[in-house]
Short mmCIF file of C-alpha atoms and ligand atoms in Angstrom, two decimals:
data_model
loop_
_atom_site.label_atom_id
_atom_site.label_comp_id
_atom_site.label_asym_id
_atom_site.label_seq_id
_atom_site.Cartn_x
_atom_site.Cartn_y
_atom_site.Cartn_z
CA MET Z 1 -10.11 2.04 -28.47
CA ARG Z 2 -13.44 3.75 -27.67
CA THR Z 3 -13.20 5.61 -24.38
CA GLN Z 4 -15.50 4.63 -21.61
CA ASP Z 5 -16.98 7.02 -19.03
CA TYR Z 6 -16.91 5.73 -15.47
CA LYS Z 7 -19.13 6.84 -12.61
CA MET Z 8 -18.55 7.16 -8.88
CA LEU Z 9 -20.48 5.28 -6.20
CA ILE Z 10 -22.00 7.62 -3.63
CA GLY Z 11 -24.77 6.57 -1.26
CA GLY Z 12 -25.68 3.62 -3.48
CA GLU Z 13 -26.00 5.74 -6.63
CA TRP Z 14 -23.74 5.88 -9.67
CA LEU Z 15 -22.90 9.52 -10.26
CA SER Z 16 -20.75 11.82 -12.35
CA ALA Z 17 -18.99 14.68 -10.60
CA GLU Z 18 -21.43 17.47 -9.69
CA SER Z 19 -19.32 19.82 -11.83
CA GLY Z 20 -19.60 17.42 -14.79
CA GLU Z 21 -15.79 17.40 -15.08
CA TYR Z 22 -13.72 14.33 -16.00
CA PHE Z 23 -10.06 13.45 -16.29
CA GLN Z 24 -8.48 10.94 -18.64
CA SER Z 25 -7.16 7.51 -17.87
CA ILE Z 26 -4.13 6.82 -20.07
CA ASN Z 27 -2.82 3.33 -20.85
CA PRO Z 28 0.92 3.67 -20.14
CA TYR Z 29 1.80 1.00 -22.71
CA ASN Z 30 0.37 2.75 -25.77
CA GLN Z 31 -0.29 6.17 -24.18
CA GLU Z 32 -3.87 6.11 -25.44
CA GLU Z 33 -6.74 7.60 -23.51
CA TRP Z 34 -9.09 4.68 -22.90
CA ALA Z 35 -11.44 5.95 -20.20
CA ARG Z 36 -12.74 9.10 -18.55
CA VAL Z 37 -13.09 9.29 -14.81
CA PRO Z 38 -15.18 11.80 -12.77
CA ARG Z 39 -13.13 14.67 -11.38
CA ALA Z 40 -14.63 15.07 -7.94
CA ASP Z 41 -14.40 18.28 -5.97
CA ALA Z 42 -15.42 19.36 -2.48
CA ALA Z 43 -19.14 18.97 -3.24
CA ASP Z 44 -18.73 15.31 -4.25
CA VAL Z 45 -16.46 14.63 -1.28
CA ASN Z 46 -19.06 16.10 1.01
CA ALA Z 47 -21.82 13.97 -0.54
CA ALA Z 48 -19.74 10.80 -0.16
CA VAL Z 49 -18.79 11.49 3.46
CA LYS Z 50 -22.40 12.39 4.27
CA ALA Z 51 -23.59 9.11 2.75
CA ALA Z 52 -20.98 7.14 4.72
CA HIS Z 53 -21.85 9.01 7.92
CA GLU Z 54 -25.58 8.34 7.49
CA ALA Z 55 -24.92 4.68 6.74
CA PHE Z 56 -22.92 4.51 9.96
CA THR Z 57 -25.26 6.48 12.21
CA ILE Z 58 -28.78 5.78 10.94
CA GLY Z 59 -28.38 3.06 8.32
CA PRO Z 60 -28.58 -0.66 8.98
CA TRP Z 61 -24.79 -1.16 9.11
CA SER Z 62 -24.15 -0.49 12.78
CA LYS Z 63 -27.25 -2.46 13.80
CA MET Z 64 -26.18 -5.48 11.81
CA ILE Z 65 -24.79 -8.26 13.95
CA PRO Z 66 -21.06 -8.79 13.34
CA SER Z 67 -21.58 -12.25 11.82
CA GLU Z 68 -23.78 -10.68 9.13
CA ARG Z 69 -21.05 -8.17 8.32
CA GLY Z 70 -18.60 -11.06 8.10
CA ALA Z 71 -20.89 -12.96 5.73
CA LEU Z 72 -21.12 -9.93 3.42
CA LEU Z 73 -17.33 -9.65 3.35
CA ARG Z 74 -17.00 -13.31 2.47
CA LYS Z 75 -19.60 -12.91 -0.29
CA LEU Z 76 -17.56 -9.99 -1.62
CA GLY Z 77 -14.48 -12.24 -1.64
CA ASP Z 78 -16.36 -14.81 -3.73
CA LEU Z 79 -17.42 -12.12 -6.21
CA ILE Z 80 -13.84 -10.86 -6.58
CA ALA Z 81 -12.74 -14.43 -7.28
CA GLN Z 82 -15.34 -14.61 -10.08
CA ASN Z 83 -14.12 -11.35 -11.63
CA VAL Z 84 -10.33 -11.73 -11.49
CA LYS Z 85 -9.80 -11.56 -15.24
CA GLU Z 86 -11.75 -8.35 -15.76
CA LEU Z 87 -10.35 -6.56 -12.72
CA ALA Z 88 -6.75 -7.57 -13.46
CA THR Z 89 -7.09 -6.45 -17.09
CA LEU Z 90 -8.30 -3.03 -15.92
CA GLU Z 91 -5.38 -2.74 -13.51
CA THR Z 92 -2.88 -3.54 -16.27
CA ARG Z 93 -4.52 -1.04 -18.59
CA ASP Z 94 -4.44 1.58 -15.85
CA ASN Z 95 -0.93 1.16 -14.47
CA GLY Z 96 1.02 -0.92 -17.00
CA LYS Z 97 1.98 -3.68 -14.57
CA LEU Z 98 2.18 -7.20 -15.96
CA TYR Z 99 -1.16 -8.94 -16.40
CA ALA Z 100 0.52 -12.09 -15.06
CA GLU Z 101 1.27 -10.27 -11.81
CA MET Z 102 -2.02 -8.42 -11.53
CA SER Z 103 -4.12 -11.54 -12.17
CA ALA Z 104 -2.19 -13.46 -9.49
CA GLN Z 105 -2.56 -10.51 -7.13
CA VAL Z 106 -6.28 -9.99 -7.74
CA GLY Z 107 -6.76 -13.75 -7.42
CA TYR Z 108 -5.24 -13.52 -3.94
CA ILE Z 109 -7.34 -10.55 -2.77
CA PRO Z 110 -10.43 -12.60 -1.74
CA GLN Z 111 -8.34 -13.98 1.10
CA TRP Z 112 -8.35 -10.53 2.76
CA TYR Z 113 -12.12 -10.43 2.74
CA TYR Z 114 -12.40 -14.03 3.97
CA TYR Z 115 -9.87 -13.49 6.75
CA PHE Z 116 -11.26 -10.20 8.04
CA GLY Z 117 -14.83 -11.39 7.43
CA GLY Z 118 -13.91 -14.21 9.84
CA LEU Z 119 -12.65 -11.70 12.40
CA ALA Z 120 -15.78 -9.52 12.31
CA ASP Z 121 -17.50 -11.55 15.05
CA LYS Z 122 -14.36 -12.14 17.11
CA ILE Z 123 -13.83 -8.63 18.39
CA GLU Z 124 -13.81 -9.20 22.12
CA GLY Z 125 -13.73 -6.72 24.96
CA MET Z 126 -12.49 -7.64 28.40
CA VAL Z 127 -13.56 -7.49 32.00
CA HIS Z 128 -10.76 -5.70 33.82
CA PRO Z 129 -9.80 -6.40 37.41
CA THR Z 130 -10.13 -3.24 39.55
CA ASP Z 131 -9.04 -2.10 42.99
CA LYS Z 132 -12.59 -0.94 43.85
CA PRO Z 133 -14.72 -3.65 45.46
CA ASP Z 134 -18.13 -2.26 44.45
CA MET Z 135 -17.19 -1.37 40.89
CA PHE Z 136 -17.15 -3.34 37.70
CA ASN Z 137 -15.15 -2.33 34.61
CA TYR Z 138 -15.18 -3.67 31.11
CA SER Z 139 -13.84 -2.52 27.75
CA ARG Z 140 -15.51 -2.39 24.38
CA HIS Z 141 -13.89 -2.02 20.96
CA GLU Z 142 -15.91 0.32 18.79
CA PRO Z 143 -15.55 1.44 15.17
CA TYR Z 144 -14.49 5.02 14.48
CA GLY Z 145 -17.27 5.85 12.03
CA VAL Z 146 -16.27 7.11 8.58
CA VAL Z 147 -12.88 5.95 7.33
CA ALA Z 148 -11.18 7.76 4.44
CA ALA Z 149 -9.19 5.12 2.56
CA ILE Z 150 -6.73 6.61 0.06
CA THR Z 151 -4.76 4.31 -2.20
CA ALA Z 152 -1.87 4.51 -4.66
CA TRP Z 153 -1.75 3.45 -8.29
CA ASN Z 154 0.70 0.57 -8.06
CA SER Z 155 -1.74 -2.05 -6.69
CA PRO Z 156 -5.11 -0.31 -6.40
CA LEU Z 157 -7.27 -3.27 -5.41
CA LEU Z 158 -4.76 -4.95 -3.13
CA LEU Z 159 -4.17 -1.71 -1.25
CA ALA Z 160 -7.92 -1.18 -1.05
CA ALA Z 161 -8.24 -4.68 0.45
CA TYR Z 162 -5.59 -3.86 3.08
CA LYS Z 163 -7.85 -1.04 4.24
CA LEU Z 164 -11.45 -1.99 3.45
CA ALA Z 165 -11.43 -5.54 4.76
CA PRO Z 166 -10.43 -4.66 8.36
CA ALA Z 167 -12.28 -1.31 8.34
CA LEU Z 168 -15.59 -2.92 7.35
CA ALA Z 169 -15.12 -5.97 9.55
CA ALA Z 170 -14.69 -3.58 12.48
CA GLY Z 171 -18.01 -1.92 11.62
CA ASN Z 172 -16.87 1.34 10.02
CA THR Z 173 -18.16 2.82 6.78
CA VAL Z 174 -15.74 3.95 4.09
CA VAL Z 175 -15.04 6.60 1.49
CA LEU Z 176 -12.45 5.10 -0.83
CA LYS Z 177 -10.36 7.30 -3.09
CA PRO Z 178 -8.05 5.61 -5.62
CA SER Z 179 -5.15 7.37 -7.32
CA GLU Z 180 -5.90 9.60 -10.29
CA HIS Z 181 -3.31 7.52 -12.19
CA ALA Z 182 -5.32 4.28 -11.83
CA SER Z 183 -8.96 4.69 -10.79
CA CYS Z 184 -10.89 2.38 -13.10
CA SER Z 185 -10.33 -1.00 -11.45
CA THR Z 186 -11.57 0.47 -8.17
CA LEU Z 187 -14.72 1.88 -9.80
CA GLN Z 188 -15.40 -1.48 -11.43
CA PHE Z 189 -14.74 -3.28 -8.14
CA ALA Z 190 -17.25 -1.00 -6.40
CA ARG Z 191 -20.03 -2.73 -8.37
CA LEU Z 192 -19.37 -5.89 -6.40
CA PHE Z 193 -20.43 -4.24 -3.14
CA GLU Z 194 -23.91 -3.79 -4.60
CA GLN Z 195 -23.95 -7.37 -5.87
CA ALA Z 196 -22.81 -8.71 -2.50
CA GLY Z 197 -25.68 -6.87 -0.80
CA PHE Z 198 -23.89 -4.19 1.22
CA PRO Z 199 -26.33 -1.45 2.29
CA ALA Z 200 -26.07 1.83 0.36
CA GLY Z 201 -23.48 4.25 1.71
CA VAL Z 202 -21.36 1.68 3.54
CA VAL Z 203 -18.73 1.90 0.80
CA ASN Z 204 -18.47 4.99 -1.40
CA VAL Z 205 -15.87 5.48 -4.12
CA ILE Z 206 -14.88 8.93 -5.28
CA THR Z 207 -12.26 9.79 -7.88
CA GLY Z 208 -10.22 12.89 -8.52
CA TYR Z 209 -6.89 14.60 -8.08
CA GLY Z 210 -5.59 14.24 -4.55
CA SER Z 211 -4.02 17.68 -4.80
CA GLU Z 212 -7.44 19.20 -5.56
CA MET Z 213 -9.87 17.38 -3.31
CA GLY Z 214 -7.69 15.34 -0.94
CA ASP Z 215 -7.77 17.94 1.82
CA ASP Z 216 -11.56 18.17 1.58
CA LEU Z 217 -11.67 14.47 2.34
CA THR Z 218 -9.05 14.12 5.06
CA GLY Z 219 -10.06 17.41 6.72
CA HIS Z 220 -13.78 16.62 6.63
CA PRO Z 221 -15.15 16.84 10.18
CA GLN Z 222 -17.14 13.62 9.74
CA VAL Z 223 -14.06 11.59 8.74
CA SER Z 224 -12.69 10.03 11.91
CA LYS Z 225 -9.94 7.78 10.60
CA ILE Z 226 -7.58 8.05 7.64
CA SER Z 227 -5.82 5.10 6.08
CA PHE Z 228 -3.36 6.10 3.37
CA THR Z 229 -0.82 4.48 1.05
CA GLY Z 230 1.31 6.82 -1.01
CA SER Z 231 4.31 9.09 -0.98
CA GLU Z 232 6.17 10.33 2.05
CA ALA Z 233 5.37 13.95 1.11
CA THR Z 234 1.60 13.37 0.90
CA GLY Z 235 1.76 11.22 4.04
CA ARG Z 236 3.37 14.09 5.95
CA HIS Z 237 0.74 16.50 4.66
CA ILE Z 238 -2.12 14.18 5.65
CA ASN Z 239 -0.53 13.64 9.04
CA GLU Z 240 -0.55 17.39 9.66
CA ILE Z 241 -4.20 17.71 8.70
CA ALA Z 242 -5.19 14.68 10.76
CA GLY Z 243 -3.10 15.85 13.72
CA GLY Z 244 -5.00 19.14 13.82
CA ASP Z 245 -8.12 17.23 14.84
CA PHE Z 246 -6.32 14.28 16.51
CA LYS Z 247 -7.72 11.90 13.89
CA SER Z 248 -6.37 8.39 13.91
CA THR Z 249 -4.13 7.51 10.94
CA THR Z 250 -2.58 4.45 9.38
CA LEU Z 251 0.10 5.57 6.93
CA GLU Z 252 2.02 3.31 4.57
CA LEU Z 253 4.65 5.43 2.85
CA GLY Z 254 7.78 4.84 0.85
CA GLY Z 255 11.00 2.93 1.37
CA LYS Z 256 14.64 2.60 0.43
CA SER Z 257 15.03 -0.99 1.41
CA PRO Z 258 18.40 -2.76 1.60
CA ASN Z 259 18.89 -6.25 0.21
CA ILE Z 260 22.00 -7.49 2.03
CA VAL Z 261 23.93 -10.35 0.41
CA PHE Z 262 26.64 -12.03 2.50
CA ALA Z 263 29.43 -14.13 1.02
CA ASP Z 264 27.95 -17.24 2.66
CA ALA Z 265 24.57 -16.89 0.89
CA ASN Z 266 23.13 -19.30 -1.65
CA LEU Z 267 24.09 -16.96 -4.47
CA ASP Z 268 21.63 -18.28 -7.07
CA ASN Z 269 18.70 -17.78 -4.72
CA ALA Z 270 20.03 -14.41 -3.65
CA ALA Z 271 20.41 -13.22 -7.25
CA ASN Z 272 16.80 -14.21 -7.98
CA GLY Z 273 15.68 -12.44 -4.81
CA VAL Z 274 17.55 -9.27 -5.69
CA ILE Z 275 16.01 -9.24 -9.17
CA ALA Z 276 12.52 -9.90 -7.79
CA GLY Z 277 13.07 -7.11 -5.30
CA ILE Z 278 13.94 -4.47 -7.86
CA LEU Z 279 12.67 -5.46 -11.30
CA ALA Z 280 9.27 -6.94 -10.43
CA ALA Z 281 6.54 -4.39 -11.11
CA SER Z 282 9.25 -2.28 -12.81
CA GLY Z 283 10.47 -1.44 -9.31
CA GLN Z 284 7.21 0.36 -8.52
CA THR Z 285 6.64 -1.19 -5.13
CA CYS Z 286 7.06 0.37 -1.74
CA VAL Z 287 9.21 -2.58 -0.64
CA ALA Z 288 11.55 -2.47 -3.67
CA GLY Z 289 15.00 -3.71 -2.64
CA SER Z 290 16.58 -0.67 -4.21
CA ARG Z 291 19.90 -0.81 -2.33
CA LEU Z 292 21.96 -3.95 -2.92
CA LEU Z 293 24.49 -4.26 -0.09
CA LEU Z 294 27.14 -6.66 -1.30
CA GLN Z 295 30.00 -8.20 0.68
CA ASP Z 296 33.46 -7.41 -0.69
CA SER Z 297 34.60 -10.97 -1.38
CA ILE Z 298 31.67 -11.81 -3.71
CA TYR Z 299 31.18 -8.35 -5.18
CA ASP Z 300 32.21 -8.99 -8.79
CA ALA Z 301 30.94 -12.56 -9.10
CA PHE Z 302 27.53 -11.78 -7.62
CA LEU Z 303 27.10 -8.62 -9.61
CA GLU Z 304 27.74 -10.59 -12.78
CA ARG Z 305 24.90 -13.00 -11.88
CA VAL Z 306 22.50 -10.11 -11.31
CA MET Z 307 23.61 -8.40 -14.53
CA THR Z 308 23.04 -11.57 -16.54
CA ILE Z 309 19.41 -11.84 -15.42
CA ALA Z 310 18.73 -8.11 -15.70
CA ARG Z 311 20.28 -7.85 -19.18
CA ASP Z 312 17.95 -10.59 -20.47
CA ALA Z 313 14.78 -9.11 -19.02
CA LYS Z 314 12.23 -8.61 -21.78
CA LEU Z 315 10.49 -5.23 -21.89
CA GLY Z 316 7.19 -5.10 -23.67
CA ASP Z 317 3.42 -5.40 -23.72
CA PRO Z 318 2.31 -6.06 -20.13
CA MET Z 319 -0.56 -8.24 -21.35
CA LEU Z 320 1.82 -10.78 -22.92
CA PRO Z 321 2.93 -13.73 -20.79
CA ASP Z 322 6.59 -13.61 -21.84
CA THR Z 323 7.08 -9.94 -20.92
CA ASN Z 324 9.21 -9.42 -17.81
CA ILE Z 325 9.00 -5.65 -17.45
CA GLY Z 326 6.13 -3.41 -18.44
CA PRO Z 327 6.08 0.35 -18.80
CA VAL Z 328 6.08 2.57 -15.73
CA ALA Z 329 2.68 3.84 -14.75
CA SER Z 330 2.60 7.44 -15.91
CA LYS Z 331 4.53 10.21 -17.63
CA ASP Z 332 5.05 11.83 -14.19
CA GLN Z 333 6.65 8.65 -12.93
CA TYR Z 334 8.74 8.26 -16.10
CA ASP Z 335 10.06 11.81 -15.78
CA LYS Z 336 10.76 11.41 -12.08
CA ILE Z 337 12.80 8.23 -12.63
CA ASN Z 338 14.80 9.82 -15.41
CA ARG Z 339 15.56 12.82 -13.20
CA CYS Z 340 16.83 10.45 -10.47
CA LEU Z 341 19.03 8.61 -12.99
CA GLU Z 342 20.56 11.83 -14.26
CA MET Z 343 21.21 13.03 -10.73
CA ALA Z 344 22.92 9.73 -9.84
CA MET Z 345 25.30 10.10 -12.75
CA ALA Z 346 25.98 13.72 -11.87
CA GLU Z 347 26.82 12.61 -8.32
CA GLY Z 348 29.41 10.17 -9.67
CA ALA Z 349 27.58 6.84 -9.59
CA ASN Z 350 28.76 4.46 -12.31
CA CYS Z 351 25.93 3.23 -14.55
CA ILE Z 352 26.79 -0.34 -15.62
CA LEU Z 353 23.38 -1.19 -17.10
CA GLY Z 354 20.48 0.82 -18.52
CA GLY Z 355 20.46 4.44 -17.46
CA PRO Z 356 18.48 7.48 -18.48
CA ALA Z 357 17.19 6.45 -21.87
CA ASP Z 358 14.67 7.15 -24.51
CA LYS Z 359 12.00 4.62 -25.26
CA ASN Z 360 13.28 1.15 -25.89
CA PRO Z 361 12.66 0.77 -29.63
CA GLU Z 362 11.82 -2.91 -29.30
CA ALA Z 363 9.20 -2.33 -26.68
CA GLY Z 364 6.56 -0.23 -28.46
CA GLN Z 365 5.67 3.33 -27.55
CA GLY Z 366 5.22 2.91 -23.83
CA LEU Z 367 6.96 4.63 -20.96
CA PHE Z 368 9.78 2.15 -20.56
CA ILE Z 369 12.74 2.40 -18.20
CA GLN Z 370 15.50 -0.12 -18.86
CA PRO Z 371 16.71 -2.15 -15.88
CA THR Z 372 19.39 0.11 -14.45
CA ILE Z 373 22.30 -0.72 -12.16
CA PHE Z 374 24.62 1.77 -10.51
CA THR Z 375 27.92 0.89 -8.85
CA ASN Z 376 30.31 3.24 -7.11
CA VAL Z 377 27.38 4.36 -5.00
CA SER Z 378 27.96 5.71 -1.55
CA ASN Z 379 25.07 5.58 0.85
CA ASN Z 380 24.77 9.33 1.21
CA MET Z 381 24.03 9.90 -2.48
CA HIS Z 382 20.56 10.92 -3.58
CA ILE Z 383 20.21 7.62 -5.48
CA ALA Z 384 20.79 5.70 -2.22
CA GLN Z 385 18.57 7.87 -0.04
CA GLU Z 386 15.55 8.84 -2.16
CA GLU Z 387 12.81 6.53 -3.34
CA VAL Z 388 13.04 6.19 -7.14
CA PHE Z 389 10.11 3.80 -7.64
CA GLY Z 390 11.60 2.32 -10.79
CA PRO Z 391 13.77 -0.64 -11.91
CA VAL Z 392 16.91 1.00 -10.54
CA LEU Z 393 19.42 -0.77 -8.32
CA SER Z 394 22.20 0.96 -6.36
CA VAL Z 395 25.05 -1.37 -5.39
CA ILE Z 396 27.00 -0.61 -2.22
CA ARG Z 397 29.95 -2.62 -0.87
CA PHE Z 398 30.44 -3.70 2.73
CA LYS Z 399 33.25 -5.45 4.62
CA ASP Z 400 31.52 -7.15 7.50
CA GLU Z 401 28.24 -7.57 9.33
CA LYS Z 402 28.73 -4.44 11.43
CA GLU Z 403 29.21 -2.26 8.39
CA ALA Z 404 26.27 -3.91 6.60
CA ILE Z 405 23.96 -3.07 9.50
CA GLU Z 406 25.22 0.51 9.66
CA ILE Z 407 24.60 1.09 5.96
CA ALA Z 408 21.24 -0.72 6.02
CA ASN Z 409 19.99 1.52 8.84
CA ASP Z 410 21.47 4.73 7.47
CA THR Z 411 18.25 5.89 5.82
CA ARG Z 412 15.24 7.85 7.02
CA TYR Z 413 13.04 5.03 5.72
CA GLY Z 414 12.35 1.74 7.46
CA LEU Z 415 9.85 -0.27 5.46
CA ALA Z 416 11.64 -3.54 4.64
CA ALA Z 417 14.97 -5.32 4.30
CA GLY Z 418 16.34 -8.57 2.89
CA ILE Z 419 19.15 -10.69 4.33
CA TRP Z 420 20.81 -13.46 2.32
CA SER Z 421 23.05 -15.85 4.28
CA GLN Z 422 23.30 -19.53 5.18
CA ASN Z 423 24.69 -18.77 8.62
CA MET Z 424 21.89 -19.65 11.03
CA LYS Z 425 23.21 -17.46 13.84
CA ARG Z 426 23.32 -14.45 11.53
CA CYS Z 427 19.87 -15.21 10.12
CA LEU Z 428 18.44 -15.31 13.63
CA GLU Z 429 20.28 -12.32 15.08
CA LEU Z 430 20.32 -9.80 12.26
CA PRO Z 431 16.56 -9.15 11.90
CA ALA Z 432 16.55 -7.62 15.38
CA LYS Z 433 19.29 -5.20 14.38
CA ILE Z 434 17.61 -3.87 11.25
CA LYS Z 435 15.32 -0.88 11.73
CA ALA Z 436 12.53 -1.88 9.37
CA GLY Z 437 8.94 -3.08 9.72
CA THR Z 438 9.51 -6.23 7.64
CA VAL Z 439 12.71 -8.27 7.35
CA TRP Z 440 12.91 -11.12 4.86
CA VAL Z 441 15.60 -13.76 5.38
CA ASN Z 442 16.55 -15.75 2.27
CA THR Z 443 13.42 -14.55 0.51
CA TYR Z 444 11.99 -11.21 -0.58
CA ARG Z 445 8.66 -9.47 -1.25
CA VAL Z 446 6.46 -12.01 0.52
CA VAL Z 447 3.27 -10.63 2.06
CA SER Z 448 0.15 -12.24 3.42
CA TYR Z 449 -3.25 -11.19 4.73
CA MET Z 450 -2.29 -13.03 7.92
CA THR Z 451 0.92 -11.23 8.84
CA PRO Z 452 1.56 -7.62 9.92
CA PHE Z 453 2.91 -5.12 7.41
CA GLY Z 454 3.96 -1.52 7.94
CA GLY Z 455 6.92 0.77 8.30
CA TYR Z 456 9.34 2.08 10.87
CA LYS Z 457 10.61 5.67 10.82
CA VAL Z 458 9.25 7.78 7.93
CA SER Z 459 7.92 4.69 6.16
CA GLY Z 460 4.75 5.12 8.14
CA THR Z 461 2.70 4.38 11.21
CA GLY Z 462 0.31 1.58 12.08
CA LYS Z 463 0.10 -1.96 10.76
CA GLU Z 464 -1.90 -3.45 7.94
CA ASN Z 465 -2.80 -7.15 7.58
CA GLY Z 466 -2.99 -9.78 10.30
CA ILE Z 467 -4.92 -9.43 13.56
CA GLU Z 468 -3.19 -6.11 14.34
CA ALA Z 469 -4.87 -4.51 11.34
CA ILE Z 470 -8.41 -4.73 12.68
CA LYS Z 471 -7.30 -2.90 15.83
CA GLN Z 472 -6.34 0.05 13.64
CA TYR Z 473 -10.04 0.53 12.89
CA LEU Z 474 -11.33 0.18 16.45
CA GLN Z 475 -11.18 2.49 19.42
CA MET Z 476 -11.34 1.20 22.96
CA LYS Z 477 -13.90 2.33 25.48
CA SER Z 478 -13.76 1.74 29.21
CA VAL Z 479 -17.12 1.25 30.96
CA TRP Z 480 -17.56 1.54 34.76
CA LEU Z 481 -20.57 0.13 36.59
CA SER Z 482 -21.18 0.70 40.26
CA THR Z 483 -22.85 -1.91 42.46
CA ALA Z 484 -22.64 0.26 45.57
CA GLU Z 485 -25.92 0.62 47.46
CA THR Z 486 -25.14 4.08 48.81
CA SER Z 487 -23.32 6.74 46.92
CA SER Z 488 -20.28 8.30 48.56
CA ASN Z 489 -19.17 11.87 49.11
CA PRO Z 490 -19.58 13.64 45.72
CA PHE Z 491 -16.53 15.81 46.34
CA LEU Z 492 -14.15 12.91 46.65
CA ILE Z 493 -13.02 10.96 43.63
CA ARG Z 494 -12.94 7.25 44.25
O1 TXE G 1 1.90 9.75 -4.82
P1 TXE G 1 0.82 10.51 -3.95
P2 TXE G 1 2.13 9.74 -6.41
C1 TXE G 1 5.84 7.26 -4.02
C2 TXE G 1 6.75 6.91 -5.18
C3 TXE G 1 6.19 7.76 -6.29
C4 TXE G 1 5.77 9.00 -5.54
C5 TXE G 1 4.72 9.85 -6.20
O2 TXE G 1 8.07 7.31 -4.87
O3 TXE G 1 7.15 8.06 -7.26
O4 TXE G 1 5.27 8.51 -4.31
O5 TXE G 1 3.55 9.07 -6.51
C6 TXE G 1 -3.60 10.97 -3.05
N1 TXE G 1 -4.81 14.55 0.38
N2 TXE G 1 4.78 6.27 -3.84
O6 TXE G 1 2.20 11.13 -6.94
O7 TXE G 1 0.61 11.88 -4.45
C7 TXE G 1 -3.45 10.67 -4.53
O8 TXE G 1 -4.57 11.17 -5.23
C8 TXE G 1 -5.26 13.30 0.25
C9 TXE G 1 5.02 5.23 -2.90
O9 TXE G 1 1.12 8.85 -7.04
O10 TXE G 1 1.23 10.34 -2.54
C10 TXE G 1 -3.34 9.16 -4.49
O11 TXE G 1 -4.63 8.60 -4.33
N3 TXE G 1 -4.83 12.46 -0.70
C11 TXE G 1 3.74 4.57 -2.49
C12 TXE G 1 -2.52 8.92 -3.24
O12 TXE G 1 -2.64 10.10 -2.46
C13 TXE G 1 -3.92 12.92 -1.58
C14 TXE G 1 2.84 4.24 -3.63
C15 TXE G 1 -1.03 8.67 -3.48
O13 TXE G 1 -0.53 9.72 -4.26
C16 TXE G 1 -3.41 14.23 -1.50
C17 TXE G 1 2.71 5.36 -4.55
C18 TXE G 1 -3.90 15.06 -0.46
N4 TXE G 1 -3.48 16.31 -0.29
C19 TXE G 1 3.68 6.30 -4.65
N5 TXE G 1 -2.51 14.40 -2.50
C20 TXE G 1 3.92 3.36 -1.62
N6 TXE G 1 3.92 3.56 -0.30
O14 TXE G 1 3.97 2.24 -2.09
C21 TXE G 1 -2.46 13.23 -3.18
N7 TXE G 1 -3.31 12.34 -2.64
#
């Protein structure tokens, strides 16, 4: 395939990096270079932040009435809907996830822009009661200014929607940086902002290695808010940089989510949910149900059901409709997963399916990891505590509800959890006992633009999606007005 050179969007112009440097985009299925992407450095970051800052301070964006901003967001949603096929194909080529999944996902993304476009003109302040008879107080919700939105490779456009839709609806401008492992769909998507009629500089997209230019972006004095999805390690690093200047952050980091199956569950549904939780997207989702907590009395029978589905999963070309599992996104990711698998075996976990393996000969030359299941896992093992981000399930036994809760919560993460049971009392009571930002009961991996999403503990801070999300991009101001006819003693605070 002929490689294509992409450009970045800065201040309404399509630009290469000032240095002229590029990096390659590799298709993980055939390992071919298919595109070159600008390798931005501090100079490009500075230009993008400057453009966003000017668009916020002197451009038309902040003077636009909120309903106009909302209309632009809705127009953008329409344009995404018209470009689903192209954008989803680019995502699959970039990260190897199934086209069937990416096209459904991209087809859903307009809803974020419709929903938050609808909220743009519903940001209401409040008149506050006060204890001072000749004073009046009201609050305003104001945008921060320039938002740095940093996304991961597993769902570039969906993660961008989580951040851009509320940030723009709230009146901020944005510098968006996709992952170096999957930048092209975001650069293509950026064209739609122009088509929708957004003023220049309101959205800027820069590409590059986070390790090289990430600090220039998050530490930039004109960036006031950082919204990040990625690894715990990078999240911690960003948090330190942001904390130095007390910048606001929304961080969506990793997880080690438990999927808890009780003996009284509908076992067919539960088996499908467990598979969806760990094999969908080759396990490369932050909410992957990577720990299967299984009640003693159904241990063998349930495991057999899961094994039967996992064994039949078809690895192959992610563009084909009958493929169940595509390659993992990059050689880095492939190596990391294999290291985790080897460590699990060294720790004494029993590999009953898959395992550290060479390429699956039936699946082409891609970076394939076979569905892998470990038993004999105790919850303190590396494989039960560290995020693998691959199709790798650790099975852990429990006796009763109390033990299930203890194991589920015995992790530094707290992103999500699944509970499978037909006992109504348990289904109602257990979610409150699980320390995670999302709990699914008799379902798994459901998200919506309308409902809050975000982690507890080291899985992150702040919420994305739903009404809460727009508040992440607004700061509150308190305004006092005096109606007193004579001013009082200046040395006494009232
Ligand atoms: O993450 P990084 P990587 C986990 C998953 C995966 C691991 C590594 O376990 O195996 O992280 O993936 C940018 N300042 N998740 O290496 O490095 C980077 O360019 C600013 C879970 O891809 O965190 C990219 O745009 N930005 C996660 C983004 O951060 C920096 C999804 C994420 O990359 C930066 C992805 C810096 N100093 C991986 N350094 C989830 N929550 O779903 C890097 N970046």
